[in-house]
Tab-separated table of C-alpha atoms and ligand atoms in Angstrom:
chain	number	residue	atom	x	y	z
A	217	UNK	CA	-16.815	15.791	-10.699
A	218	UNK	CA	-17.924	13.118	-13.243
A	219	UNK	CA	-16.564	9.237	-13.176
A	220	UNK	CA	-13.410	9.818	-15.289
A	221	UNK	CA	-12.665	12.739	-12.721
A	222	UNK	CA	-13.226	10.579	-10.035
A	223	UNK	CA	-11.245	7.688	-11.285
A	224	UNK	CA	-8.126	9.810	-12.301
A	225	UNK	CA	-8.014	11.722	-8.759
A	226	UNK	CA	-8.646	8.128	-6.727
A	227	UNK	CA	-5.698	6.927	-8.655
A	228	UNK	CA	-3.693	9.316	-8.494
A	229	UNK	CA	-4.163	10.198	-4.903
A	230	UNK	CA	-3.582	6.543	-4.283
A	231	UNK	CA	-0.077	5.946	-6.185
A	232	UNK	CA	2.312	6.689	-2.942
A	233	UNK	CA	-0.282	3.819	-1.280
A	234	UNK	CA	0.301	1.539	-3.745
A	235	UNK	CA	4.077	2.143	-4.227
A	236	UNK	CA	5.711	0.554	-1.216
A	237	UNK	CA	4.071	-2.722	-1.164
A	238	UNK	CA	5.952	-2.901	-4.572
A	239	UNK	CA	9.381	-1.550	-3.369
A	240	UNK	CA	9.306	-3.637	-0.270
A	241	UNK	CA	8.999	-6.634	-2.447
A	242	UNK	CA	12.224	-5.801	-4.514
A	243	UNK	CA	13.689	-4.570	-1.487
A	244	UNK	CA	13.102	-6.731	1.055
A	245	UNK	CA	15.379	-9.148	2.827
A	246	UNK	CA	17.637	-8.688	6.257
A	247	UNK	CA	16.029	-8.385	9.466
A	248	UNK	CA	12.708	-9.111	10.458
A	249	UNK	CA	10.423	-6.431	12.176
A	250	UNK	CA	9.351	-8.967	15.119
A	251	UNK	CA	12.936	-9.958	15.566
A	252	UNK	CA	11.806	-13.942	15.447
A	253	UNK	CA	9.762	-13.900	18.641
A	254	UNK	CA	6.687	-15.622	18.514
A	255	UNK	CA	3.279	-15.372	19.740
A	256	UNK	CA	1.665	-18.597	20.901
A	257	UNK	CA	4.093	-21.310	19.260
A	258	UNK	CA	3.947	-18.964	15.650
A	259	UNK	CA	5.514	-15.784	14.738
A	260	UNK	CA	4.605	-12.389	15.060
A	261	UNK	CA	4.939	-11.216	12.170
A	262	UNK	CA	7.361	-13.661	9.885
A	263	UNK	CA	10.373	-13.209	8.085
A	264	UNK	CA	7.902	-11.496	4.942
A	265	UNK	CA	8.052	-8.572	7.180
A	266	UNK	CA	11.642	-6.759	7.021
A	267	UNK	CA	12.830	-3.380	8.051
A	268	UNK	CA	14.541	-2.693	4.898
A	269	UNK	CA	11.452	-3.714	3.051
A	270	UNK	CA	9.565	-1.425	5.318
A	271	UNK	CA	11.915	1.938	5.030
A	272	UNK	CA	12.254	1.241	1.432
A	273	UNK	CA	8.706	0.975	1.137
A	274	UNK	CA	8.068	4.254	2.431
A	275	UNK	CA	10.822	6.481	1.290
A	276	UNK	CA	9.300	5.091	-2.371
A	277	UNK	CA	6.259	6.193	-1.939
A	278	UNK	CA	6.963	9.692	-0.047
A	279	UNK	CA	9.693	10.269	-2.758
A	280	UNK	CA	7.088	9.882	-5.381
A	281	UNK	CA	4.070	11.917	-3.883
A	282	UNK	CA	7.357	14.981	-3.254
A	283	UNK	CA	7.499	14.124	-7.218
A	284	UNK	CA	4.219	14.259	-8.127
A	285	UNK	CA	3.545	17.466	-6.655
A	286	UNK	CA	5.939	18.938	-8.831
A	287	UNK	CA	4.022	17.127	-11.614
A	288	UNK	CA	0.305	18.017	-10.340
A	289	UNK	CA	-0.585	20.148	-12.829
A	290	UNK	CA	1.476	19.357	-15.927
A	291	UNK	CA	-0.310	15.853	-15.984
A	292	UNK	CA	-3.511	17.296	-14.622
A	293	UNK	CA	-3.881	19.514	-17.613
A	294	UNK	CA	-2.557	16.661	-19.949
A	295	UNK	CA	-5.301	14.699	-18.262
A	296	UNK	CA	-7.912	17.453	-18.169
A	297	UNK	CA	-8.800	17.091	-14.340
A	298	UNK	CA	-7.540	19.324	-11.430
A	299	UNK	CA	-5.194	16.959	-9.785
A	300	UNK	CA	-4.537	17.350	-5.761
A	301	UNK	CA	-0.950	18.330	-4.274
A	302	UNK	CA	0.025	15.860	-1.307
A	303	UNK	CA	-0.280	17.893	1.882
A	304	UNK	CA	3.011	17.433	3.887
A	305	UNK	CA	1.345	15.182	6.271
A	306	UNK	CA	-0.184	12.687	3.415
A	307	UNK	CA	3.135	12.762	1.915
A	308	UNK	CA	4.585	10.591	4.482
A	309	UNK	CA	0.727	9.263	6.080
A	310	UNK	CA	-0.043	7.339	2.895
A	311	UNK	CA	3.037	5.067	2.625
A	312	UNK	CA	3.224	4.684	6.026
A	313	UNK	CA	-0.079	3.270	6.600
A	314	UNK	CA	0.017	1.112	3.786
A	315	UNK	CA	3.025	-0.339	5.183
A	316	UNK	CA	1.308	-0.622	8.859
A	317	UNK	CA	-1.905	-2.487	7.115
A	318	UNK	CA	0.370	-4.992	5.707
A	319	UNK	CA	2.356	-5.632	8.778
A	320	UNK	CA	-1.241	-5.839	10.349
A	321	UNK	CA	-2.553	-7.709	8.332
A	322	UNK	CA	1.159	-10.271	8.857
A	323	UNK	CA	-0.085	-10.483	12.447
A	324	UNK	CA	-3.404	-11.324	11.540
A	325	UNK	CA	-2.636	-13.865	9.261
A	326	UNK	CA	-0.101	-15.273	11.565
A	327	UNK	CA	-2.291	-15.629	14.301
A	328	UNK	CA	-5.023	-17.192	12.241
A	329	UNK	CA	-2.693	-20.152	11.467
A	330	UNK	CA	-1.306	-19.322	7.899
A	331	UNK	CA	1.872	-19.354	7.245
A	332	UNK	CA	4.605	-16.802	5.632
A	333	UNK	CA	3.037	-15.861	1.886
A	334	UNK	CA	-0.105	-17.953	2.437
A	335	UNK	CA	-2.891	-15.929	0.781
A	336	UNK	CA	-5.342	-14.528	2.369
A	337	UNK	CA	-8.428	-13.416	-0.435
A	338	UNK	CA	-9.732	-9.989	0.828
A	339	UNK	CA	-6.988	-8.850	3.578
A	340	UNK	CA	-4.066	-9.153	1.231
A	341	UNK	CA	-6.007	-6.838	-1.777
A	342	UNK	CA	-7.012	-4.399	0.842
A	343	UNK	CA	-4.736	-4.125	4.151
A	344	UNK	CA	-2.513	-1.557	2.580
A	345	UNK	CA	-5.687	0.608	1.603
A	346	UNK	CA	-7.007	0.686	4.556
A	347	UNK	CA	-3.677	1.241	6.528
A	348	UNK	CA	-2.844	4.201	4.240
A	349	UNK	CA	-6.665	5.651	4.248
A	350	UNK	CA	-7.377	5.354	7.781
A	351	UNK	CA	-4.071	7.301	8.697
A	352	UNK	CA	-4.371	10.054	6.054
A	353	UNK	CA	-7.657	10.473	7.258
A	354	UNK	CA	-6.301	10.858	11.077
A	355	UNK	CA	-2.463	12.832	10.498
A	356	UNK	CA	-4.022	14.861	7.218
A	357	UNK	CA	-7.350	15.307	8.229
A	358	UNK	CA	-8.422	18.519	5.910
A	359	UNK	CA	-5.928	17.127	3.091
A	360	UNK	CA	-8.414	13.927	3.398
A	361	UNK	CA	-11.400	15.816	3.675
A	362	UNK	CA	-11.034	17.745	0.731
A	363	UNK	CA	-9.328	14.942	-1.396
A	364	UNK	CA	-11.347	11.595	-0.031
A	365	UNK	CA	-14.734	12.620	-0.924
A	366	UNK	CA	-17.352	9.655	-1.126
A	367	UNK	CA	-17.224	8.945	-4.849
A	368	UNK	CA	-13.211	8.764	-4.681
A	369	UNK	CA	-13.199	6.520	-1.411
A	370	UNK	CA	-16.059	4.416	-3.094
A	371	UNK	CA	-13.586	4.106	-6.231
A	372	UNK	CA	-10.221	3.438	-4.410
A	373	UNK	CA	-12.586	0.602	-2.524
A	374	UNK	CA	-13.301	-0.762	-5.814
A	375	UNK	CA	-10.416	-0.309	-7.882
A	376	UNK	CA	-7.852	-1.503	-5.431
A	377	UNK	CA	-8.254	-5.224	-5.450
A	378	UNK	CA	-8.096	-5.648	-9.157
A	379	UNK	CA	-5.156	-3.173	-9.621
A	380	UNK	CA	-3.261	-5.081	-6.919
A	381	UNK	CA	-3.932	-8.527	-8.218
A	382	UNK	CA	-2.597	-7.805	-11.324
A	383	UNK	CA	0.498	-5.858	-10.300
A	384	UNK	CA	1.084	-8.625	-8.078
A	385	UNK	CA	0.807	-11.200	-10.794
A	386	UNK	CA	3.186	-9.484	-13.034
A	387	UNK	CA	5.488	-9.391	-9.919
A	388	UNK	CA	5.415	-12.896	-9.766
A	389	UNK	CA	5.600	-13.294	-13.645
A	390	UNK	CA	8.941	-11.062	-13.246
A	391	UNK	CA	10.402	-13.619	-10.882
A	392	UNK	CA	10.301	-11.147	-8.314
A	393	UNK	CA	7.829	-12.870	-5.995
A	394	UNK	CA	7.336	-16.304	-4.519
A	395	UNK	CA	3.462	-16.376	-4.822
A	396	UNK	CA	0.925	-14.825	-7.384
A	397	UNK	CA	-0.454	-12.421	-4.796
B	634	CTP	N1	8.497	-7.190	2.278
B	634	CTP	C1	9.344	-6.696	3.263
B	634	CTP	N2	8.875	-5.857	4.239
B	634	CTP	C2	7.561	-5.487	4.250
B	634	CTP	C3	6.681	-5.988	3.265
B	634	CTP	C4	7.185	-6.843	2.286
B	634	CTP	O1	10.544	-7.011	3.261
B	634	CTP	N3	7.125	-4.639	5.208
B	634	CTP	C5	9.046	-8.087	1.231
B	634	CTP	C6	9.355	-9.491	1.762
B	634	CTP	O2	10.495	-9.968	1.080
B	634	CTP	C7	8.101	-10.268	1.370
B	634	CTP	C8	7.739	-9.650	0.032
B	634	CTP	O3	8.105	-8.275	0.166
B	634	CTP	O4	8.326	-11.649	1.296
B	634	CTP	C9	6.274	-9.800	-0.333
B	634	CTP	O5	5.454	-9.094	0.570
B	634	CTP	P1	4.142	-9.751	1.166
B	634	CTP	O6	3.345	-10.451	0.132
B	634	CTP	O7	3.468	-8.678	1.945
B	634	CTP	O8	4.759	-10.797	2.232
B	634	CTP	P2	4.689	-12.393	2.306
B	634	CTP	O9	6.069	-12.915	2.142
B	634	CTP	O10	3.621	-12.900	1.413
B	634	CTP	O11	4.291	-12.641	3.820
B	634	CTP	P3	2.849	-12.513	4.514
B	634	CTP	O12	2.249	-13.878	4.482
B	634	CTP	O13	3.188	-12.076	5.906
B	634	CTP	O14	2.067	-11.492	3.761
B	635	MG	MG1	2.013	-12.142	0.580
């Protein structure tokens, strides 16, 4: 596969990762996940963290891989690369773990003293990719395999961040979020 290959299958392969974080955000609101408990004197999780954020998050992103299966190879011959189908189990592993690496990364952030929508450089850019990487790789294993090679992990690594900062600053632009990240 050469770069643009590689670039156009990270991305793509990526989109129902990158989805939810963005629907939870216009979604969001209701009841919090940790149900305002607390963990030593701060919260779990926070009030950032809402089911309805969370369910909306993933049925967004499994609606759109569904979608984009239908699509595969329409836009993959538009595009000139062989695009990838989302294996049943990646259809609902990638929005759900980028959903669980945020609400990890909530607890994390929480218990390292920052507040509700305080940034965090690094964790916020890259909780959700890891979240929805690390359970692909474990609930579609030979989807991942064949997908995930090096050169595409190596890409979503790097592309990631700067994708995310930018959606997240037009998000913010928009009105639709508090903070610029
Ligand atoms: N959101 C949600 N449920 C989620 C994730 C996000 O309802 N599982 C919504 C919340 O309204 C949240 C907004 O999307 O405020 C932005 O998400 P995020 O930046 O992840 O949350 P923060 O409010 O910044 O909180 P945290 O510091 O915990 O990241
Ligand atoms: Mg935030």
């Amino acid at each position: 596969m050469d770069l643009y290959a590689v670039v156009v299958t990270a991305l793509w392969a990526m989109v129902p990762a990158y989805v939810p974080n963005n629907a939870a955000v216009l979604a969001g609101g209701g009841r919090p996940i940790d149900g305002r408990r607390e963990l030593g004197g701060r919260r779990l999780l926070g009030d950032g963290k809402t089911w309805r954020g969370t369910a909306a998050g993933v049925a967004a992103g499994a609606v759109l891989a569904l979608g984009m299966n239908r699509a595969a190879t329409p836009i993959g011959e538009a595009l000139a690369v062989d695009l990838p189908e989302f294996a049943a189990a990646a259809v609902l592993a990638l929005p759900v773990g980028a959903m669980l690496g945020d609400i990890g990364a909530s607890f994390l952030k929480r218990r390292a003293g920052r507040e509700r929508g305080a940034p965090f450089p690094g964790l916020d850019q890259l909780d959700f990719v890891v979240g929805a990487v690390a359970l692909a790789a474990v609930a579609a294993s030979g989807w991942f395999g064949d997908v995930f090679t090096v050169p595409v992990l190596a890409t979503v690594l790097a592309v990631t961040p700067v994708l995310h900062i930018g959606m997240n600053g037009l998000a913010y632009l928009a009105g639709l979020k508090d903070e610029p990240w």
